[in-house]
Amino acid sequence: MKYGYFDDTKKEYVITTPDTPLPWINYLGGQDFYGLISNTLGGYSFYRDAKLQRLTRFRYNNVPSDMGGRYYYIKEENKDPWNPGYLPCRAELDKYVCRHGLGYTVIESEKNNIECLIKCFVPLDENCEIHSLTLTNNSMIQKNIKLYSMIEWCLWDAVDDSQNYQRNLNIGEVEVEDGVIYHKTEYRERRNHYAYYGVNHDISGFETDRDSFLGKFRGFDNPLSVEKGHMNNSIAHGWYPIGSHQIDCLLEPGESKNLIFLLGYGQNSPDNKWAGKNIINKEEAKRVLNKFKSQEFVLKELEKLKHYWNKLLSKFQVETSNDKVARMVNIWNQYQCMVTFNLSRSASYFESGTGRGMGFRDSCQDILGFVHLIPEKARERILDIASIQFEDGSTYHQYQPLTKLGNNNIGSGFNDDPLWLIACTVAYIKETGDSHILNETIPFDNKLGSEKSLFEHLRRSIHYTLSHLGPNGLPLIGRADWNDCLNLNTFSTEPGESFQTTANYESNIAESVFIAGMFIKYGQEYAELCSRFGDHNEGKEIIYQVKRMKEAVYNKGWDGKWFLRAYDAFGNKVGSNECHEGKIYIEPQGMCVMAGIGIENGHAEKALNSVHQLLVNDYGVELLHPSYTSYHKELGEITSYPPGYKENGSVFCHNNPWISIAETILGRGNKAFDIYRRICPSYTEEFSEIHKTEPYVYSQTIGGRESFSLGEAKNSWLTGTAAWSFVNISQAILGIYPDYDGLKIKPCLPDEIKSYKVRRYFRGSFYNIEVENLMFGKTKSKISKE
Ligand code: GLC
Ligand code: GLC
């Protein structure tokens, strides 16, 4: 069952009912100001950091769900109020369409012959969110409408805001000037920023105190002020500051009225923050409000935003008769990659915006998906990431986007981390040809005076693995590898203890076959970097080490029908047919074959056949099988999840593309595409009632066969699946590989794709590539430069 459809021409997903299985969201903004916006206008806005500088409130745990947003109430005398986005009043609408586009969301709805069209976006280069709202009287009689706006201010630090009531219920402060509501909590002391909410129209009343607006014992679904049609012009002192305007509109039959609401963030220098005693200097807010006061201008800015996205995505466009592939490649997959660039794993409807910063491995992998779109930003990101590495080549697991410093609370010692830095640096140089990046000097752990070249950082990455080998000659796993939940040195028995930072048992024995695969894959890449741009002897040495590692995998990492996953702290096998549960894991099958291991001796083919036999379900490839049914402290968090969920045997989408890419290495185009298709949102759209998350973006996890919700996805939007899926479809399947000396064309197609054209930007020029599928693994291609 579908709840909408793709409008490819407009690059939109059109949702035709507010009653989607979960809120289906979109992101506004791409620089400093962001908004999460659902198909019922729920969500919140923040400036740069969803934890520290949150502008509006949202309640993750709320009943009913999706509470907090940009709410507009439309009220006529003797009629119940309604909202254009259905929530919070839940009044049935006569018409409802929500269009999520690239950086904007539009809702068109109608009730009682009043039509409301609301367009929400964050304009390029300004720190504000625009809600352009047009009311039209479609009846034959004059309509006297009262329109109410409503947002709830968050007192900046989202964690403190949800905990520290003894202080926070005293500190809320606002100002109202010319109908604009200013939120200035803590501005009197150390903050030099404020938020504001205005409209380009005279208002007939306002509320800034939540209790005054809602009335006692009422929720957002029936505010007293709206019911009475009268605002108290309340000024919040402490308690719960909000922003709400009342606007009276008299509409003749057929008449329309446009109103521009603007939610903004303003910042002043400390010595210029006041206009008078405790009065904010509002110049910045006034400048922005004034700029966006006409509808013509606002619409132009929205067009500018669309143009920006069209231009950006034009860097890779495919023409194919398979429109499910086309819309993912051309629009949604690239868009999702950009969102992961902007927000990493911080703020979604599943990530609270208060927990995670930028993961070292996450951010390195995200780069693989957006490097062709914004190579300058990728460059900056690589250098930021490398700066949290330690001198021995290991690294913090995470850094804070605001400070760019490593976060010690999340710990270190994830032994796959350093190798991902090679993955993204190589991808960057292949895309841009800019090998100078290798000579950029950057510190270790951001310590002044410790600066060394990026090349040296990479050298330490690779040697970190080599200096941390276990008894079988395989890399030690440390806290965990890619699978954060396979914690072989943790041995946690305390409820609530973090599996990733607790170290009760340093075995120096637990080894990872997955990291061995990574070492072989990225070791070869690093050796090539050395031979092209650096020290040849170093390159040769690493090729020798890669060979040795391969032998170790053949001797100690092969289980007979698939690659083993690991050895635990006692030297016991993990992911072996000998195991009672967790006999086979996906990660080493994908990574080892991607590294080219087992091609020569048939292991690769056997491993992938085992994947098909044991791990593939209708909705994707499961992470392991069979799932663990009880907790094992020697395996860690993975066994803390109920069977079939998350790392314990769900379809963990991130590594599905690895299997698909691995299939292309064996030249099995049909199998590769089959894996691609299973988790692809434009395919899962057909059964959205089962899948539940948005049909235009990837989710992190989908319930496995052993779960109670086979096929049900969770954790949409912020996942490495976006980047790897784009690598998979654009490179491995459609075969357009950026390489040091140019674009390399090497498709591996399923029978169902007969031909296609790609227009791709590469190092200053556009190339047109035409591919024809001659079947049986053969293709014919033509490439021309524009
Ligand atoms: C989450 C993490 C990622 C990790 C994966 C598997 O997606 O963000 O770093 O690799 O889980 O545990
Ligand atoms: C949880 C998740 C995992 C994530 C880790 C670190 O354990 O299951 O996916 O990587 O937390 O945040």
Short mmCIF file of C-alpha atoms and ligand atoms in Angstrom, two decimals, residues 344-345 351 356 359-363 365 397-398 416-417 420 480-486 500 587 623 637 646-647 652 654-655 658 700 715 718-721, ligand 1:
data_model
loop_
_atom_site.label_atom_id
_atom_site.label_comp_id
_atom_site.label_asym_id
_atom_site.label_seq_id
_atom_site.Cartn_x
_atom_site.Cartn_y
_atom_site.Cartn_z
CA SER A 344 25.70 13.05 10.37
CA ARG A 345 23.73 10.98 12.90
CA GLU A 351 18.07 10.58 16.66
CA ARG A 356 25.57 11.87 18.93
CA GLY A 359 31.26 9.67 14.19
CA PHE A 360 34.75 9.14 12.81
CA ARG A 361 33.80 6.15 10.70
CA ASP A 362 30.33 7.50 9.90
CA SER A 363 31.65 10.78 8.58
CA GLN A 365 31.89 6.86 4.89
CA HIS A 397 35.35 7.61 17.89
CA GLN A 398 33.48 10.87 17.60
CA ASP A 416 38.32 -0.18 12.18
CA ASP A 417 38.15 3.62 12.54
CA TRP A 420 38.09 4.59 7.03
CA ALA A 480 34.46 -2.98 18.34
CA ASP A 481 34.82 -2.63 14.60
CA TRP A 482 32.19 -1.42 12.12
CA ASN A 483 29.66 -3.29 14.19
CA ASP A 484 29.53 -1.07 17.27
CA CYS A 485 27.66 -3.81 19.07
CA LEU A 486 30.10 -6.68 18.65
CA GLN A 500 31.17 0.96 23.75
CA GLU A 587 30.11 -7.91 7.24
CA LEU A 623 23.18 -8.95 9.48
CA GLU A 637 25.57 -5.34 22.89
CA LYS A 646 19.14 -3.91 15.02
CA GLU A 647 22.58 -5.52 14.99
CA PHE A 652 20.97 -3.60 8.82
CA HIS A 654 24.27 -0.11 5.70
CA ASN A 655 26.08 -3.28 4.67
CA TRP A 658 28.57 -4.25 0.31
CA GLN A 700 19.08 2.04 9.14
CA ASN A 715 15.80 4.93 12.03
CA LEU A 718 20.66 9.40 9.01
CA THR A 719 22.44 6.24 7.96
CA GLY A 720 25.56 5.25 6.07
CA THR A 721 23.24 3.29 3.81
C1 GLC B 1 25.40 2.79 13.58
C2 GLC B 1 26.66 3.61 13.72
C3 GLC B 1 27.75 3.09 12.83
C4 GLC B 1 27.93 1.62 13.02
C5 GLC B 1 26.62 0.88 12.84
C6 GLC B 1 26.73 -0.59 13.15
O1 GLC B 1 24.84 3.04 12.32
O2 GLC B 1 26.41 4.97 13.45
O3 GLC B 1 28.96 3.75 13.10
O4 GLC B 1 28.88 1.17 12.10
O5 GLC B 1 25.67 1.42 13.70
O6 GLC B 1 26.88 -0.84 14.50
#
